[in-house]
Amino acid sequence: MLKKALFVSALALSFGAASAASCEVQLEGTDAMTYIYNGKTVTKTTEIVVPASCKEFTMKLKHTGKMPAKTMGHNIVVAKASDIAGIVKDGAKAKDTDYLKPNDARVVAHSKMIGGGEETSVKFDVAKIKGGQFDFFCSYPAHQAKMRGKLVVK
Ligand code: CO
């Protein structure tokens, strides 16, 4: 009886997760200064599809490495591709605010910076990334050279 009840609730949970999955993605961050998405290393040409039907989109990040945020920090920052160089330049010395200039209006959304074994996420309104090329990247110094990909609304 209990087994059956557990099975039914597990089934309900898996259905719930499936219907929410389209407006949510899971990424990993590694000690090798990379993001992993769908089992593959993210590169500048990697596209993450953001369904236009989603009002909000959530990007989850799990740091699967062992290094601390101080030396191998990872976050997810969403911004217009053409703004990223400026965001990175202005955030270079903003160590206390995850290497982002406080209240930088060019940043659409960002998660906190995490280290090995930690998890975080960032959620944003899909309307904010419609029209123009928006990318996601890690704001830890020099990481965006390897930790960056594209968001494509469709
Ligand atoms: Co990083």
PDB file of C-alpha atoms and ligand atoms in Angstrom:
ATOM      1  CA  MET A   1       0.000   0.000   0.000  1.00  0.00           C
ATOM      2  CA  LEU A   2       2.715   2.418   1.019  1.00  0.00           C
ATOM      3  CA  LYS A   3       4.850   1.322  -1.923  1.00  0.00           C
ATOM      4  CA  LYS A   4       1.999   2.062  -4.294  1.00  0.00           C
ATOM      5  CA  ALA A   5       1.438   5.501  -2.799  1.00  0.00           C
ATOM      6  CA  LEU A   6       5.135   6.285  -3.123  1.00  0.00           C
ATOM      7  CA  PHE A   7       5.147   5.141  -6.729  1.00  0.00           C
ATOM      8  CA  VAL A   8       2.167   7.332  -7.579  1.00  0.00           C
ATOM      9  CA  SER A   9       3.694  10.408  -5.953  1.00  0.00           C
ATOM     10  CA  ALA A  10       7.035   9.749  -7.683  1.00  0.00           C
ATOM     11  CA  LEU A  11       5.177   9.576 -10.975  1.00  0.00           C
ATOM     12  CA  ALA A  12       3.384  12.835 -10.218  1.00  0.00           C
ATOM     13  CA  LEU A  13       6.718  14.478  -9.389  1.00  0.00           C
ATOM     14  CA  SER A  14       8.336  13.307 -12.603  1.00  0.00           C
ATOM     15  CA  PHE A  15       5.445  14.674 -14.643  1.00  0.00           C
ATOM     16  CA  GLY A  16       5.698  17.965 -12.805  1.00  0.00           C
ATOM     17  CA  ALA A  17       9.408  18.163 -13.551  1.00  0.00           C
ATOM     18  CA  ALA A  18       8.849  17.359 -17.224  1.00  0.00           C
ATOM     19  CA  SER A  19       6.340  20.143 -17.757  1.00  0.00           C
ATOM     20  CA  ALA A  20       8.560  22.701 -16.024  1.00  0.00           C
ATOM     21  CA  ALA A  21      11.709  21.591 -17.825  1.00  0.00           C
ATOM     22  CA  SER A  22      11.097  23.607 -20.971  1.00  0.00           C
ATOM     23  CA  CYS A  23      11.557  26.916 -19.139  1.00  0.00           C
ATOM     24  CA  GLU A  24      14.566  25.718 -17.225  1.00  0.00           C
ATOM     25  CA  VAL A  25      18.042  24.402 -18.012  1.00  0.00           C
ATOM     26  CA  GLN A  26      20.746  22.822 -15.891  1.00  0.00           C
ATOM     27  CA  LEU A  27      24.399  23.675 -16.415  1.00  0.00           C
ATOM     28  CA  GLU A  28      27.508  22.470 -14.655  1.00  0.00           C
ATOM     29  CA  GLY A  29      30.657  24.412 -13.903  1.00  0.00           C
ATOM     30  CA  THR A  30      33.973  22.581 -13.625  1.00  0.00           C
ATOM     31  CA  ASP A  31      37.452  23.013 -12.192  1.00  0.00           C
ATOM     32  CA  ALA A  32      38.646  23.118 -15.820  1.00  0.00           C
ATOM     33  CA  MET A  33      37.003  26.559 -16.221  1.00  0.00           C
ATOM     34  CA  THR A  34      34.169  25.257 -18.367  1.00  0.00           C
ATOM     35  CA  TYR A  35      30.404  25.055 -18.398  1.00  0.00           C
ATOM     36  CA  ILE A  36      28.873  21.717 -19.328  1.00  0.00           C
ATOM     37  CA  TYR A  37      25.423  21.671 -20.919  1.00  0.00           C
ATOM     38  CA  ASN A  38      23.687  18.465 -22.040  1.00  0.00           C
ATOM     39  CA  GLY A  39      26.932  16.590 -21.442  1.00  0.00           C
ATOM     40  CA  LYS A  40      28.966  18.843 -23.731  1.00  0.00           C
ATOM     41  CA  THR A  41      31.458  21.614 -23.037  1.00  0.00           C
ATOM     42  CA  VAL A  42      29.903  24.996 -23.782  1.00  0.00           C
ATOM     43  CA  THR A  43      31.687  27.133 -26.348  1.00  0.00           C
ATOM     44  CA  LYS A  44      30.921  30.586 -27.726  1.00  0.00           C
ATOM     45  CA  THR A  45      28.803  28.985 -30.444  1.00  0.00           C
ATOM     46  CA  THR A  46      26.748  26.800 -28.102  1.00  0.00           C
ATOM     47  CA  GLU A  47      23.089  27.784 -28.293  1.00  0.00           C
ATOM     48  CA  ILE A  48      20.669  27.321 -25.454  1.00  0.00           C
ATOM     49  CA  VAL A  49      17.118  27.574 -26.724  1.00  0.00           C
ATOM     50  CA  VAL A  50      14.791  29.713 -24.652  1.00  0.00           C
ATOM     51  CA  PRO A  51      11.224  28.853 -25.685  1.00  0.00           C
ATOM     52  CA  ALA A  52       9.354  32.018 -26.637  1.00  0.00           C
ATOM     53  CA  SER A  53       6.343  30.567 -24.814  1.00  0.00           C
ATOM     54  CA  CYS A  54       8.145  30.863 -21.460  1.00  0.00           C
ATOM     55  CA  LYS A  55       7.406  33.991 -19.450  1.00  0.00           C
ATOM     56  CA  GLU A  56      10.434  33.400 -17.273  1.00  0.00           C
ATOM     57  CA  PHE A  57      13.505  31.258 -17.885  1.00  0.00           C
ATOM     58  CA  THR A  58      15.677  29.702 -15.201  1.00  0.00           C
ATOM     59  CA  MET A  59      19.296  28.652 -15.609  1.00  0.00           C
ATOM     60  CA  LYS A  60      20.590  26.422 -12.847  1.00  0.00           C
ATOM     61  CA  LEU A  61      24.296  26.000 -12.212  1.00  0.00           C
ATOM     62  CA  LYS A  62      26.017  23.278 -10.245  1.00  0.00           C
ATOM     63  CA  HIS A  63      29.762  23.569  -9.626  1.00  0.00           C
ATOM     64  CA  THR A  64      30.908  19.972  -9.879  1.00  0.00           C
ATOM     65  CA  GLY A  65      34.542  20.760  -9.116  1.00  0.00           C
ATOM     66  CA  LYS A  66      36.391  20.966  -5.822  1.00  0.00           C
ATOM     67  CA  MET A  67      38.041  24.372  -6.042  1.00  0.00           C
ATOM     68  CA  PRO A  68      36.676  27.279  -3.990  1.00  0.00           C
ATOM     69  CA  ALA A  69      34.901  30.305  -5.447  1.00  0.00           C
ATOM     70  CA  LYS A  70      37.957  32.409  -4.629  1.00  0.00           C
ATOM     71  CA  THR A  71      40.104  30.608  -7.196  1.00  0.00           C
ATOM     72  CA  MET A  72      37.603  28.896  -9.543  1.00  0.00           C
ATOM     73  CA  GLY A  73      34.405  30.848  -9.073  1.00  0.00           C
ATOM     74  CA  HIS A  74      31.522  30.390 -11.489  1.00  0.00           C
ATOM     75  CA  ASN A  75      28.274  32.245 -11.971  1.00  0.00           C
ATOM     76  CA  ILE A  76      25.858  32.897 -14.814  1.00  0.00           C
ATOM     77  CA  VAL A  77      25.460  36.428 -16.108  1.00  0.00           C
ATOM     78  CA  VAL A  78      22.998  37.236 -18.891  1.00  0.00           C
ATOM     79  CA  ALA A  79      23.611  40.269 -21.082  1.00  0.00           C
ATOM     80  CA  LYS A  80      23.503  41.552 -24.623  1.00  0.00           C
ATOM     81  CA  ALA A  81      26.529  40.117 -26.440  1.00  0.00           C
ATOM     82  CA  SER A  82      27.723  43.579 -27.478  1.00  0.00           C
ATOM     83  CA  ASP A  83      27.690  44.742 -23.828  1.00  0.00           C
ATOM     84  CA  ILE A  84      29.801  41.933 -22.408  1.00  0.00           C
ATOM     85  CA  ALA A  85      33.251  43.403 -23.059  1.00  0.00           C
ATOM     86  CA  GLY A  86      32.226  46.560 -21.184  1.00  0.00           C
ATOM     87  CA  ILE A  87      30.621  44.634 -18.324  1.00  0.00           C
ATOM     88  CA  VAL A  88      33.770  42.525 -17.899  1.00  0.00           C
ATOM     89  CA  LYS A  89      36.059  45.569 -18.049  1.00  0.00           C
ATOM     90  CA  ASP A  90      34.054  47.514 -15.471  1.00  0.00           C
ATOM     91  CA  GLY A  91      33.684  44.492 -13.213  1.00  0.00           C
ATOM     92  CA  ALA A  92      37.341  43.443 -13.239  1.00  0.00           C
ATOM     93  CA  LYS A  93      38.088  44.943  -9.846  1.00  0.00           C
ATOM     94  CA  ALA A  94      34.679  44.428  -8.251  1.00  0.00           C
ATOM     95  CA  LYS A  95      35.848  41.380  -6.284  1.00  0.00           C
ATOM     96  CA  ASP A  96      33.338  41.912  -3.471  1.00  0.00           C
ATOM     97  CA  THR A  97      30.374  41.931  -5.868  1.00  0.00           C
ATOM     98  CA  ASP A  98      31.211  38.824  -7.936  1.00  0.00           C
ATOM     99  CA  TYR A  99      33.233  40.847 -10.459  1.00  0.00           C
ATOM    100  CA  LEU A 100      30.226  42.843 -11.573  1.00  0.00           C
ATOM    101  CA  LYS A 101      29.914  46.587 -11.160  1.00  0.00           C
ATOM    102  CA  PRO A 102      27.093  47.059  -8.629  1.00  0.00           C
ATOM    103  CA  ASN A 103      23.746  47.709 -10.325  1.00  0.00           C
ATOM    104  CA  ASP A 104      25.225  47.503 -13.811  1.00  0.00           C
ATOM    105  CA  ALA A 105      22.200  48.317 -15.985  1.00  0.00           C
ATOM    106  CA  ARG A 106      23.657  46.277 -18.868  1.00  0.00           C
ATOM    107  CA  VAL A 107      23.307  43.071 -16.840  1.00  0.00           C
ATOM    108  CA  VAL A 108      19.910  41.456 -17.518  1.00  0.00           C
ATOM    109  CA  ALA A 109      20.298  39.013 -14.637  1.00  0.00           C
ATOM    110  CA  HIS A 110      22.994  37.137 -12.762  1.00  0.00           C
ATOM    111  CA  SER A 111      23.399  34.388 -10.210  1.00  0.00           C
ATOM    112  CA  LYS A 112      25.772  34.543  -7.283  1.00  0.00           C
ATOM    113  CA  MET A 113      29.354  33.263  -7.635  1.00  0.00           C
ATOM    114  CA  ILE A 114      29.834  29.714  -6.360  1.00  0.00           C
ATOM    115  CA  GLY A 115      32.665  27.274  -5.681  1.00  0.00           C
ATOM    116  CA  GLY A 116      33.009  23.489  -5.863  1.00  0.00           C
ATOM    117  CA  GLY A 117      30.021  21.529  -4.567  1.00  0.00           C
ATOM    118  CA  GLU A 118      27.708  24.550  -4.574  1.00  0.00           C
ATOM    119  CA  GLU A 119      24.614  25.310  -6.630  1.00  0.00           C
ATOM    120  CA  THR A 120      22.875  28.482  -7.705  1.00  0.00           C
ATOM    121  CA  SER A 121      20.452  29.693 -10.349  1.00  0.00           C
ATOM    122  CA  VAL A 122      19.363  32.777 -12.210  1.00  0.00           C
ATOM    123  CA  LYS A 123      15.865  33.569 -13.451  1.00  0.00           C
ATOM    124  CA  PHE A 124      14.882  36.308 -15.890  1.00  0.00           C
ATOM    125  CA  ASP A 125      11.925  37.530 -17.920  1.00  0.00           C
ATOM    126  CA  VAL A 126      12.172  36.145 -21.441  1.00  0.00           C
ATOM    127  CA  ALA A 127      10.853  39.464 -22.783  1.00  0.00           C
ATOM    128  CA  LYS A 128      14.137  41.044 -21.704  1.00  0.00           C
ATOM    129  CA  ILE A 129      16.179  38.953 -24.136  1.00  0.00           C
ATOM    130  CA  LYS A 130      13.928  39.233 -27.166  1.00  0.00           C
ATOM    131  CA  GLY A 131      15.362  41.266 -30.022  1.00  0.00           C
ATOM    132  CA  GLY A 132      19.122  41.119 -30.255  1.00  0.00           C
ATOM    133  CA  GLN A 133      21.767  38.557 -29.421  1.00  0.00           C
ATOM    134  CA  PHE A 134      22.035  37.807 -25.713  1.00  0.00           C
ATOM    135  CA  ASP A 135      24.720  35.584 -24.233  1.00  0.00           C
ATOM    136  CA  PHE A 136      25.415  34.028 -20.853  1.00  0.00           C
ATOM    137  CA  PHE A 137      28.860  34.024 -19.295  1.00  0.00           C
ATOM    138  CA  CYS A 138      30.881  33.707 -16.097  1.00  0.00           C
ATOM    139  CA  SER A 139      32.109  37.021 -14.693  1.00  0.00           C
ATOM    140  CA  TYR A 140      35.092  35.586 -12.785  1.00  0.00           C
ATOM    141  CA  PRO A 141      38.218  37.247 -14.274  1.00  0.00           C
ATOM    142  CA  ALA A 142      39.155  35.779 -17.660  1.00  0.00           C
ATOM    143  CA  HIS A 143      36.548  33.013 -17.466  1.00  0.00           C
ATOM    144  CA  GLN A 144      34.286  34.385 -20.173  1.00  0.00           C
ATOM    145  CA  ALA A 145      36.966  33.505 -22.728  1.00  0.00           C
ATOM    146  CA  LYS A 146      35.914  29.867 -22.201  1.00  0.00           C
ATOM    147  CA  MET A 147      32.671  30.165 -20.256  1.00  0.00           C
ATOM    148  CA  ARG A 148      30.241  31.786 -22.620  1.00  0.00           C
ATOM    149  CA  GLY A 149      27.377  30.710 -24.849  1.00  0.00           C
ATOM    150  CA  LYS A 150      24.352  32.036 -26.707  1.00  0.00           C
ATOM    151  CA  LEU A 151      20.712  32.287 -25.704  1.00  0.00           C
ATOM    152  CA  VAL A 152      18.302  31.906 -28.605  1.00  0.00           C
ATOM    153  CA  VAL A 153      14.635  32.699 -28.150  1.00  0.00           C
ATOM    154  CA  LYS A 154      12.446  30.633 -30.459  1.00  0.00           C
TER     155      LYS A 154
HETATM  156 CO    CO B   1      33.898  30.870 -13.734  1.00  0.00          CO
END
